[in-house]
Amino acid sequence: MGQECLSQKRVILRLALAVVLAGLTAVLTCGCGRRPNPYEQQLSRAVEAGVRGQELFSEGQTRRAERSFNRSLEMHAGLDDPAGTAKQLNNLGAAAAAREDLAQAATYFRQALFVNEQLGDVAAAALNLANLAALAEKTGDRLQAARYLQDALNRARLSGTPQVLGQILCQAAGAALAENDLGTAAALLAEAAPASAHPAVRGPWHYQQGRLHLAGGDLHQAGAFFHQALAADRTALNRLGMGADLLGLAEVEEKQGNLGQAFLYASRAFRLYLAGQRWNQARQSLETLRRLNQMGRLGQDLPALEQQLQAARKTAAPCPGEVDPKQGAVGRRQ
Amino acid sequence: MVPVPITQGNLKRQEDRVEAYSRSEKLAGLFLLLALLGGIVFLLLVGQGKGWFQKTQTFLVRFPQSYNLEPGAAVKMFNTEIGTVSRLRIVRVKDDNQVEVTIRVYNDYVHLIRGNSVAQVESPTILGSEYLSISPGSYAYPPIPPFGTIPSRIKKTLADYIEEFQPEENLRKAQQLLTNLTELSEQFKQHEVKVRSILTQLDKALTSLASGKGTIGKLLMDQDLYTRLQQSVSRLEKILKNAEKITVDVKAGSGQLPPLLVRVNEVIDNLQCILRDVQKAAGQLPELMETADDAARTGREVIDAVKANPLIRMTLPKPPADETIHLEPRSLP
């Protein structure tokens, strides 16, 4: 009886193993033998190129990012995918802005806005307008910036996309803080609070809260918010955001009289900007470092940092034969 | 008494007599009614002025002592009355006795009382009694809820100011300063003669400079310098003319260049040969590129097929989405 029972169990086990193996074989065969879909494949290639461009942009490799965006744009245009085309036009604008070519950036953003308006994509159009507002603010045209931002806010509220609304509210709060309008900034940030859990909003929201508390004189709270912003931006790999957070922390420490700690934070920001090839921001950080060094008589080796900046600029300069991204696919399209 | 016969007309007349009021009665009633109405209106007006009907909200403030503050004292902001003190009582907070002041603030001003508002007892300059002053809070801070405690600042008494002033210490410092000044003036007297002689010498030097004496004086005042400068300019012109002559000579000497050019041409010919070879090789390059592209495409297709497998697809991390980049102002150069 015992032997019979044992042999029955073995048979059942073997049968189960055979079924599992057959299932695996079937799954593997079905998976590998998928029907080809050229349109989907090409679209996925276009998306991959766009994602690659975003990664490069985040790493500060603006020119390589622009090439990826251009390639993605060409593919999206070739597939008659207006939504993807608008996205890549916007991203090319962001890259042009990073190269400090603000006129070219504005052209790209306007083209993206036009396509998004045709498509009725209110959220994407709101982001295009917010980007145009950022450019106008940069060029000192505050009136135009306020108009763009108000339009962007209205559309973001209409779109019902919490992430986009949060991003634009944070930008508007930053603009209000620049005008020293703490009440408006606090109200805008309170409106953005529900969206602050989103990875794209978490960093900017905490950063603007930090700036608000810094302006209000609450240094302890400001420091706490900048630390949270730094953690959020690190998770999202937003290097430039991290740099801004570190400079905010440096400002808090400077106001508390801890000049050594402030220098440490500012030097971390300087290195981040250097790695991200943001020369203007790196130069501004260097100015902050110089001021802190003089005020605190810290005796730090600043010429070495200046040499680092110059060497990095030389290394990153384009070769004479390199193609100008301005003459890329979009340039030709125009 | 002759009984009046009960007829329909007589009954009507009797009823009229009972129900109707006389003119004077009506006037007295009207006067009373008007007085009552007037009184009510007066009370309403007074109450409105005194703020009896205004809605208020209650807050608490704690101080180490009452500073002679009394119930009914004014609560002010920007020297404007915004409420009253309603109650004072001694409470125990963490092993420490404190005076808890209950205040009522008119609803119109409640929004100004925020997290960074500070309450302080103020004394009048000459006449009047103590009142509670509250600083307005900024909108960056949340409003204090009803029955919440407003942060307070301890009022300094006269004794505190005297202690802070430290008259003895300051007098000692003033004495020290006077002693130092006396010493300084004595030292200055000792060096007075030297300073005077230095000033005299400086005066002499300036006089000689003005009259063109000495090296600097000559440089400044001498007409000869101007003449010499003119001579130098004319010499410079001559030198330039010579340079032109030399250039003409160099042109003449360039006749020796042809042999050099022949050699350069030979080198260029060699270079052209090399370029032809490169062009030949380049003709094969597109084919090579096409082959490489085909290989890459096949590789991609294989990878796509592998990715499409349910078992692998389940374990693959979710690819990041292609998003519209939002240009944050803090990221702009």
PDB file of N, CA and C in Angstrom, chain B residues 259-332:
ATOM      1  N   PRO B 259      60.785  78.958 -56.700  1.00  0.00           N
ATOM      2  CA  PRO B 259      61.247  77.591 -56.375  1.00  0.00           C
ATOM      3  C   PRO B 259      60.510  76.991 -55.180  1.00  0.00           C
ATOM      4  N   LEU B 260      60.244  77.892 -54.217  1.00  0.00           N
ATOM      5  CA  LEU B 260      59.527  77.434 -53.005  1.00  0.00           C
ATOM      6  C   LEU B 260      58.104  76.963 -53.360  1.00  0.00           C
ATOM      7  N   LEU B 261      57.481  77.728 -54.264  1.00  0.00           N
ATOM      8  CA  LEU B 261      56.112  77.390 -54.689  1.00  0.00           C
ATOM      9  C   LEU B 261      56.070  76.044 -55.413  1.00  0.00           C
ATOM     10  N   VAL B 262      57.145  75.752 -56.201  1.00  0.00           N
ATOM     11  CA  VAL B 262      57.213  74.472 -56.930  1.00  0.00           C
ATOM     12  C   VAL B 262      57.162  73.314 -55.931  1.00  0.00           C
ATOM     13  N   ARG B 263      57.904  73.501 -54.840  1.00  0.00           N
ATOM     14  CA  ARG B 263      57.937  72.434 -53.828  1.00  0.00           C
ATOM     15  C   ARG B 263      56.555  72.267 -53.165  1.00  0.00           C
ATOM     16  N   VAL B 264      55.937  73.410 -52.933  1.00  0.00           N
ATOM     17  CA  VAL B 264      54.593  73.366 -52.318  1.00  0.00           C
ATOM     18  C   VAL B 264      53.614  72.630 -53.237  1.00  0.00           C
ATOM     19  N   ASN B 265      53.742  72.906 -54.557  1.00  0.00           N
ATOM     20  CA  ASN B 265      52.873  72.235 -55.535  1.00  0.00           C
ATOM     21  C   ASN B 265      53.052  70.724 -55.497  1.00  0.00           C
ATOM     22  N   GLU B 266      54.315  70.310 -55.361  1.00  0.00           N
ATOM     23  CA  GLU B 266      54.598  68.862 -55.278  1.00  0.00           C
ATOM     24  C   GLU B 266      53.861  68.232 -54.077  1.00  0.00           C
ATOM     25  N   VAL B 267      53.950  68.955 -52.962  1.00  0.00           N
ATOM     26  CA  VAL B 267      53.286  68.456 -51.742  1.00  0.00           C
ATOM     27  C   VAL B 267      51.775  68.358 -51.961  1.00  0.00           C
ATOM     28  N   ILE B 268      51.229  69.379 -52.639  1.00  0.00           N
ATOM     29  CA  ILE B 268      49.779  69.385 -52.900  1.00  0.00           C
ATOM     30  C   ILE B 268      49.395  68.199 -53.793  1.00  0.00           C
ATOM     31  N   ASP B 269      50.241  67.919 -54.780  1.00  0.00           N
ATOM     32  CA  ASP B 269      49.970  66.756 -55.660  1.00  0.00           C
ATOM     33  C   ASP B 269      49.892  65.465 -54.852  1.00  0.00           C
ATOM     34  N   ASN B 270      50.839  65.332 -53.944  1.00  0.00           N
ATOM     35  CA  ASN B 270      50.838  64.139 -53.075  1.00  0.00           C
ATOM     36  C   ASN B 270      49.534  64.049 -52.284  1.00  0.00           C
ATOM     37  N   LEU B 271      49.153  65.207 -51.791  1.00  0.00           N
ATOM     38  CA  LEU B 271      47.917  65.266 -50.984  1.00  0.00           C
ATOM     39  C   LEU B 271      46.701  64.853 -51.813  1.00  0.00           C
ATOM     40  N   GLN B 272      46.665  65.314 -53.058  1.00  0.00           N
ATOM     41  CA  GLN B 272      45.546  64.971 -53.949  1.00  0.00           C
ATOM     42  C   GLN B 272      45.472  63.462 -54.175  1.00  0.00           C
ATOM     43  N   CYS B 273      46.665  62.839 -54.303  1.00  0.00           N
ATOM     44  CA  CYS B 273      46.707  61.375 -54.465  1.00  0.00           C
ATOM     45  C   CYS B 273      46.073  60.686 -53.258  1.00  0.00           C
ATOM     46  N   ILE B 274      46.469  61.203 -52.085  1.00  0.00           N
ATOM     47  CA  ILE B 274      45.936  60.606 -50.845  1.00  0.00           C
ATOM     48  C   ILE B 274      44.414  60.768 -50.807  1.00  0.00           C
ATOM     49  N   LEU B 275      43.958  61.957 -51.203  1.00  0.00           N
ATOM     50  CA  LEU B 275      42.505  62.237 -51.177  1.00  0.00           C
ATOM     51  C   LEU B 275      41.741  61.316 -52.128  1.00  0.00           C
ATOM     52  N   ARG B 276      42.359  61.052 -53.304  1.00  0.00           N
ATOM     53  CA  ARG B 276      41.712  60.144 -54.274  1.00  0.00           C
ATOM     54  C   ARG B 276      41.505  58.762 -53.640  1.00  0.00           C
ATOM     55  N   ASP B 277      42.560  58.319 -52.911  1.00  0.00           N
ATOM     56  CA  ASP B 277      42.461  57.013 -52.238  1.00  0.00           C
ATOM     57  C   ASP B 277      41.332  57.018 -51.207  1.00  0.00           C
ATOM     58  N   VAL B 278      41.279  58.140 -50.483  1.00  0.00           N
ATOM     59  CA  VAL B 278      40.242  58.261 -49.442  1.00  0.00           C
ATOM     60  C   VAL B 278      38.854  58.232 -50.083  1.00  0.00           C
ATOM     61  N   GLN B 279      38.716  58.945 -51.226  1.00  0.00           N
ATOM     62  CA  GLN B 279      37.418  58.984 -51.928  1.00  0.00           C
ATOM     63  C   GLN B 279      37.004  57.587 -52.388  1.00  0.00           C
ATOM     64  N   LYS B 280      38.003  56.807 -52.878  1.00  0.00           N
ATOM     65  CA  LYS B 280      37.718  55.428 -53.298  1.00  0.00           C
ATOM     66  C   LYS B 280      37.153  54.637 -52.122  1.00  0.00           C
ATOM     67  N   ALA B 281      37.839  54.802 -50.972  1.00  0.00           N
ATOM     68  CA  ALA B 281      37.406  54.067 -49.771  1.00  0.00           C
ATOM     69  C   ALA B 281      36.028  54.543 -49.322  1.00  0.00           C
ATOM     70  N   ALA B 282      35.796  55.858 -49.502  1.00  0.00           N
ATOM     71  CA  ALA B 282      34.512  56.435 -49.075  1.00  0.00           C
ATOM     72  C   ALA B 282      33.356  55.895 -49.900  1.00  0.00           C
ATOM     73  N   GLY B 283      33.635  55.520 -51.160  1.00  0.00           N
ATOM     74  CA  GLY B 283      32.601  54.930 -52.003  1.00  0.00           C
ATOM     75  C   GLY B 283      32.050  53.647 -51.411  1.00  0.00           C
ATOM     76  N   GLN B 284      32.919  52.925 -50.698  1.00  0.00           N
ATOM     77  CA  GLN B 284      32.479  51.671 -50.069  1.00  0.00           C
ATOM     78  C   GLN B 284      31.794  51.930 -48.718  1.00  0.00           C
ATOM     79  N   LEU B 285      31.954  53.152 -48.220  1.00  0.00           N
ATOM     80  CA  LEU B 285      31.436  53.463 -46.872  1.00  0.00           C
ATOM     81  C   LEU B 285      29.907  53.348 -46.765  1.00  0.00           C
ATOM     82  N   PRO B 286      29.113  53.910 -47.723  1.00  0.00           N
ATOM     83  CA  PRO B 286      27.654  53.792 -47.596  1.00  0.00           C
ATOM     84  C   PRO B 286      27.191  52.342 -47.498  1.00  0.00           C
ATOM     85  N   GLU B 287      27.866  51.462 -48.331  1.00  0.00           N
ATOM     86  CA  GLU B 287      27.505  50.047 -48.300  1.00  0.00           C
ATOM     87  C   GLU B 287      27.761  49.474 -46.904  1.00  0.00           C
ATOM     88  N   LEU B 288      28.931  49.868 -46.383  1.00  0.00           N
ATOM     89  CA  LEU B 288      29.323  49.401 -45.047  1.00  0.00           C
ATOM     90  C   LEU B 288      28.316  49.878 -43.988  1.00  0.00           C
ATOM     91  N   MET B 289      27.951  51.165 -44.130  1.00  0.00           N
ATOM     92  CA  MET B 289      26.992  51.767 -43.184  1.00  0.00           C
ATOM     93  C   MET B 289      25.636  51.064 -43.250  1.00  0.00           C
ATOM     94  N   GLU B 290      25.246  50.741 -44.511  1.00  0.00           N
ATOM     95  CA  GLU B 290      23.957  50.085 -44.713  1.00  0.00           C
ATOM     96  C   GLU B 290      23.955  48.716 -44.029  1.00  0.00           C
ATOM     97  N   THR B 291      25.086  48.004 -44.185  1.00  0.00           N
ATOM     98  CA  THR B 291      25.204  46.686 -43.560  1.00  0.00           C
ATOM     99  C   THR B 291      25.112  46.812 -42.038  1.00  0.00           C
ATOM    100  N   ALA B 292      25.843  47.826 -41.519  1.00  0.00           N
ATOM    101  CA  ALA B 292      25.838  48.045 -40.061  1.00  0.00           C
ATOM    102  C   ALA B 292      24.429  48.395 -39.580  1.00  0.00           C
ATOM    103  N   ASP B 293      23.745  49.237 -40.389  1.00  0.00           N
ATOM    104  CA  ASP B 293      22.383  49.654 -40.043  1.00  0.00           C
ATOM    105  C   ASP B 293      21.431  48.454 -40.018  1.00  0.00           C
ATOM    106  N   ASP B 294      21.609  47.577 -41.047  1.00  0.00           N
ATOM    107  CA  ASP B 294      20.777  46.362 -41.108  1.00  0.00           C
ATOM    108  C   ASP B 294      20.995  45.491 -39.877  1.00  0.00           C
ATOM    109  N   ALA B 295      22.286  45.361 -39.528  1.00  0.00           N
ATOM    110  CA  ALA B 295      22.632  44.527 -38.365  1.00  0.00           C
ATOM    111  C   ALA B 295      22.007  45.109 -37.097  1.00  0.00           C
ATOM    112  N   ALA B 296      22.101  46.453 -36.980  1.00  0.00           N
ATOM    113  CA  ALA B 296      21.555  47.121 -35.787  1.00  0.00           C
ATOM    114  C   ALA B 296      20.041  46.931 -35.727  1.00  0.00           C
ATOM    115  N   ARG B 297      19.392  47.045 -36.933  1.00  0.00           N
ATOM    116  CA  ARG B 297      17.943  46.901 -36.974  1.00  0.00           C
ATOM    117  C   ARG B 297      17.508  45.490 -36.571  1.00  0.00           C
ATOM    118  N   THR B 298      18.247  44.500 -37.098  1.00  0.00           N
ATOM    119  CA  THR B 298      17.940  43.112 -36.748  1.00  0.00           C
ATOM    120  C   THR B 298      18.090  42.916 -35.237  1.00  0.00           C
ATOM    121  N   GLY B 299      19.175  43.501 -34.709  1.00  0.00           N
ATOM    122  CA  GLY B 299      19.424  43.410 -33.257  1.00  0.00           C
ATOM    123  C   GLY B 299      18.276  44.024 -32.481  1.00  0.00           C
ATOM    124  N   ARG B 300      17.815  45.206 -32.954  1.00  0.00           N
ATOM    125  CA  ARG B 300      16.706  45.886 -32.282  1.00  0.00           C
ATOM    126  C   ARG B 300      15.442  45.035 -32.300  1.00  0.00           C
ATOM    127  N   GLU B 301      15.203  44.422 -33.483  1.00  0.00           N
ATOM    128  CA  GLU B 301      13.995  43.592 -33.610  1.00  0.00           C
ATOM    129  C   GLU B 301      14.041  42.411 -32.649  1.00  0.00           C
ATOM    130  N   VAL B 302      15.242  41.840 -32.523  1.00  0.00           N
ATOM    131  CA  VAL B 302      15.402  40.715 -31.595  1.00  0.00           C
ATOM    132  C   VAL B 302      15.119  41.184 -30.166  1.00  0.00           C
ATOM    133  N   ILE B 303      15.692  42.344 -29.838  1.00  0.00           N
ATOM    134  CA  ILE B 303      15.491  42.883 -28.482  1.00  0.00           C
ATOM    135  C   ILE B 303      13.999  43.176 -28.248  1.00  0.00           C
ATOM    136  N   ASP B 304      13.338  43.757 -29.290  1.00  0.00           N
ATOM    137  CA  ASP B 304      11.896  44.038 -29.166  1.00  0.00           C
ATOM    138  C   ASP B 304      11.109  42.762 -28.915  1.00  0.00           C
ATOM    139  N   ALA B 305      11.470  41.715 -29.662  1.00  0.00           N
ATOM    140  CA  ALA B 305      10.768  40.437 -29.507  1.00  0.00           C
ATOM    141  C   ALA B 305      10.980  39.871 -28.109  1.00  0.00           C
ATOM    142  N   VAL B 306      12.216  39.996 -27.630  1.00  0.00           N
ATOM    143  CA  VAL B 306      12.521  39.490 -26.276  1.00  0.00           C
ATOM    144  C   VAL B 306      11.738  40.296 -25.241  1.00  0.00           C
ATOM    145  N   LYS B 307      11.687  41.633 -25.468  1.00  0.00           N
ATOM    146  CA  LYS B 307      10.956  42.501 -24.533  1.00  0.00           C
ATOM    147  C   LYS B 307       9.458  42.180 -24.529  1.00  0.00           C
ATOM    148  N   ALA B 308       8.974  41.749 -25.721  1.00  0.00           N
ATOM    149  CA  ALA B 308       7.540  41.452 -25.836  1.00  0.00           C
ATOM    150  C   ALA B 308       7.152  40.183 -25.100  1.00  0.00           C
ATOM    151  N   ASN B 309       8.129  39.374 -24.754  1.00  0.00           N
ATOM    152  CA  ASN B 309       7.831  38.137 -24.034  1.00  0.00           C
ATOM    153  C   ASN B 309       7.213  38.448 -22.682  1.00  0.00           C
ATOM    154  N   PRO B 310       6.077  37.829 -22.367  1.00  0.00           N
ATOM    155  CA  PRO B 310       5.395  38.173 -21.112  1.00  0.00           C
ATOM    156  C   PRO B 310       6.269  38.009 -19.878  1.00  0.00           C
ATOM    157  N   LEU B 311       7.100  36.943 -19.888  1.00  0.00           N
ATOM    158  CA  LEU B 311       7.925  36.694 -18.689  1.00  0.00           C
ATOM    159  C   LEU B 311       8.936  37.818 -18.480  1.00  0.00           C
ATOM    160  N   ILE B 312       9.550  38.257 -19.598  1.00  0.00           N
ATOM    161  CA  ILE B 312      10.558  39.331 -19.494  1.00  0.00           C
ATOM    162  C   ILE B 312       9.881  40.679 -19.273  1.00  0.00           C
ATOM    163  N   ARG B 313       8.731  40.866 -19.958  1.00  0.00           N
ATOM    164  CA  ARG B 313       8.013  42.137 -19.845  1.00  0.00           C
ATOM    165  C   ARG B 313       7.604  42.419 -18.398  1.00  0.00           C
ATOM    166  N   MET B 314       7.270  41.318 -17.680  1.00  0.00           N
ATOM    167  CA  MET B 314       6.840  41.480 -16.283  1.00  0.00           C
ATOM    168  C   MET B 314       7.971  41.981 -15.398  1.00  0.00           C
ATOM    169  N   THR B 315       9.193  41.518 -15.732  1.00  0.00           N
ATOM    170  CA  THR B 315      10.336  41.872 -14.863  1.00  0.00           C
ATOM    171  C   THR B 315      11.029  43.165 -15.294  1.00  0.00           C
ATOM    172  N   LEU B 316      10.697  43.653 -16.499  1.00  0.00           N
ATOM    173  CA  LEU B 316      11.346  44.891 -16.982  1.00  0.00           C
ATOM    174  C   LEU B 316      10.841  46.115 -16.205  1.00  0.00           C
ATOM    175  N   PRO B 317      11.741  47.072 -15.884  1.00  0.00           N
ATOM    176  CA  PRO B 317      11.243  48.290 -15.225  1.00  0.00           C
ATOM    177  C   PRO B 317      10.404  49.115 -16.207  1.00  0.00           C
ATOM    178  N   LYS B 318       9.438  49.849 -15.663  1.00  0.00           N
ATOM    179  CA  LYS B 318       8.541  50.648 -16.507  1.00  0.00           C
ATOM    180  C   LYS B 318       9.345  51.760 -17.199  1.00  0.00           C
ATOM    181  N   PRO B 319       9.270  51.836 -18.542  1.00  0.00           N
ATOM    182  CA  PRO B 319      10.061  52.878 -19.217  1.00  0.00           C
ATOM    183  C   PRO B 319       9.541  54.271 -18.875  1.00  0.00           C
ATOM    184  N   PRO B 320      10.450  55.244 -18.780  1.00  0.00           N
ATOM    185  CA  PRO B 320       9.981  56.607 -18.464  1.00  0.00           C
ATOM    186  C   PRO B 320       9.164  57.177 -19.618  1.00  0.00           C
ATOM    187  N   ALA B 321       8.195  58.025 -19.265  1.00  0.00           N
ATOM    188  CA  ALA B 321       7.316  58.604 -20.288  1.00  0.00           C
ATOM    189  C   ALA B 321       7.998  59.786 -20.954  1.00  0.00           C
ATOM    190  N   ASP B 322       7.650  59.986 -22.221  1.00  0.00           N
ATOM    191  CA  ASP B 322       8.155  61.142 -22.959  1.00  0.00           C
ATOM    192  C   ASP B 322       7.284  62.331 -22.579  1.00  0.00           C
ATOM    193  N   GLU B 323       7.835  63.246 -21.776  1.00  0.00           N
ATOM    194  CA  GLU B 323       7.012  64.326 -21.228  1.00  0.00           C
ATOM    195  C   GLU B 323       7.373  65.683 -21.818  1.00  0.00           C
ATOM    196  N   THR B 324       6.432  66.616 -21.664  1.00  0.00           N
ATOM    197  CA  THR B 324       6.701  68.004 -22.056  1.00  0.00           C
ATOM    198  C   THR B 324       7.521  68.643 -20.943  1.00  0.00           C
ATOM    199  N   ILE B 325       8.682  69.166 -21.289  1.00  0.00           N
ATOM    200  CA  ILE B 325       9.558  69.751 -20.257  1.00  0.00           C
ATOM    201  C   ILE B 325       8.990  71.092 -19.807  1.00  0.00           C
ATOM    202  N   HIS B 326       8.895  71.240 -18.494  1.00  0.00           N
ATOM    203  CA  HIS B 326       8.473  72.540 -17.941  1.00  0.00           C
ATOM    204  C   HIS B 326       9.728  73.301 -17.518  1.00  0.00           C
ATOM    205  N   LEU B 327       9.867  74.478 -18.096  1.00  0.00           N
ATOM    206  CA  LEU B 327      11.060  75.287 -17.848  1.00  0.00           C
ATOM    207  C   LEU B 327      10.870  76.068 -16.555  1.00  0.00           C
ATOM    208  N   GLU B 328      11.456  75.565 -15.500  1.00  0.00           N
ATOM    209  CA  GLU B 328      11.342  76.276 -14.214  1.00  0.00           C
ATOM    210  C   GLU B 328      12.250  77.492 -14.222  1.00  0.00           C
ATOM    211  N   PRO B 329      11.780  78.635 -13.724  1.00  0.00           N
ATOM    212  CA  PRO B 329      12.646  79.817 -13.727  1.00  0.00           C
ATOM    213  C   PRO B 329      13.960  79.591 -12.975  1.00  0.00           C
ATOM    214  N   ARG B 330      13.937  78.726 -11.924  1.00  0.00           N
ATOM    215  CA  ARG B 330      15.177  78.503 -11.167  1.00  0.00           C
ATOM    216  C   ARG B 330      16.188  77.693 -11.986  1.00  0.00           C
ATOM    217  N   SER B 331      15.725  77.059 -13.093  1.00  0.00           N
ATOM    218  CA  SER B 331      16.626  76.263 -13.924  1.00  0.00           C
ATOM    219  C   SER B 331      17.194  77.072 -15.086  1.00  0.00           C
ATOM    220  N   LEU B 332      16.652  78.275 -15.292  1.00  0.00           N
ATOM    221  CA  LEU B 332      17.114  79.077 -16.433  1.00  0.00           C
ATOM    222  C   LEU B 332      18.479  79.684 -16.159  1.00  0.00           C
TER     223      LEU B 332
END
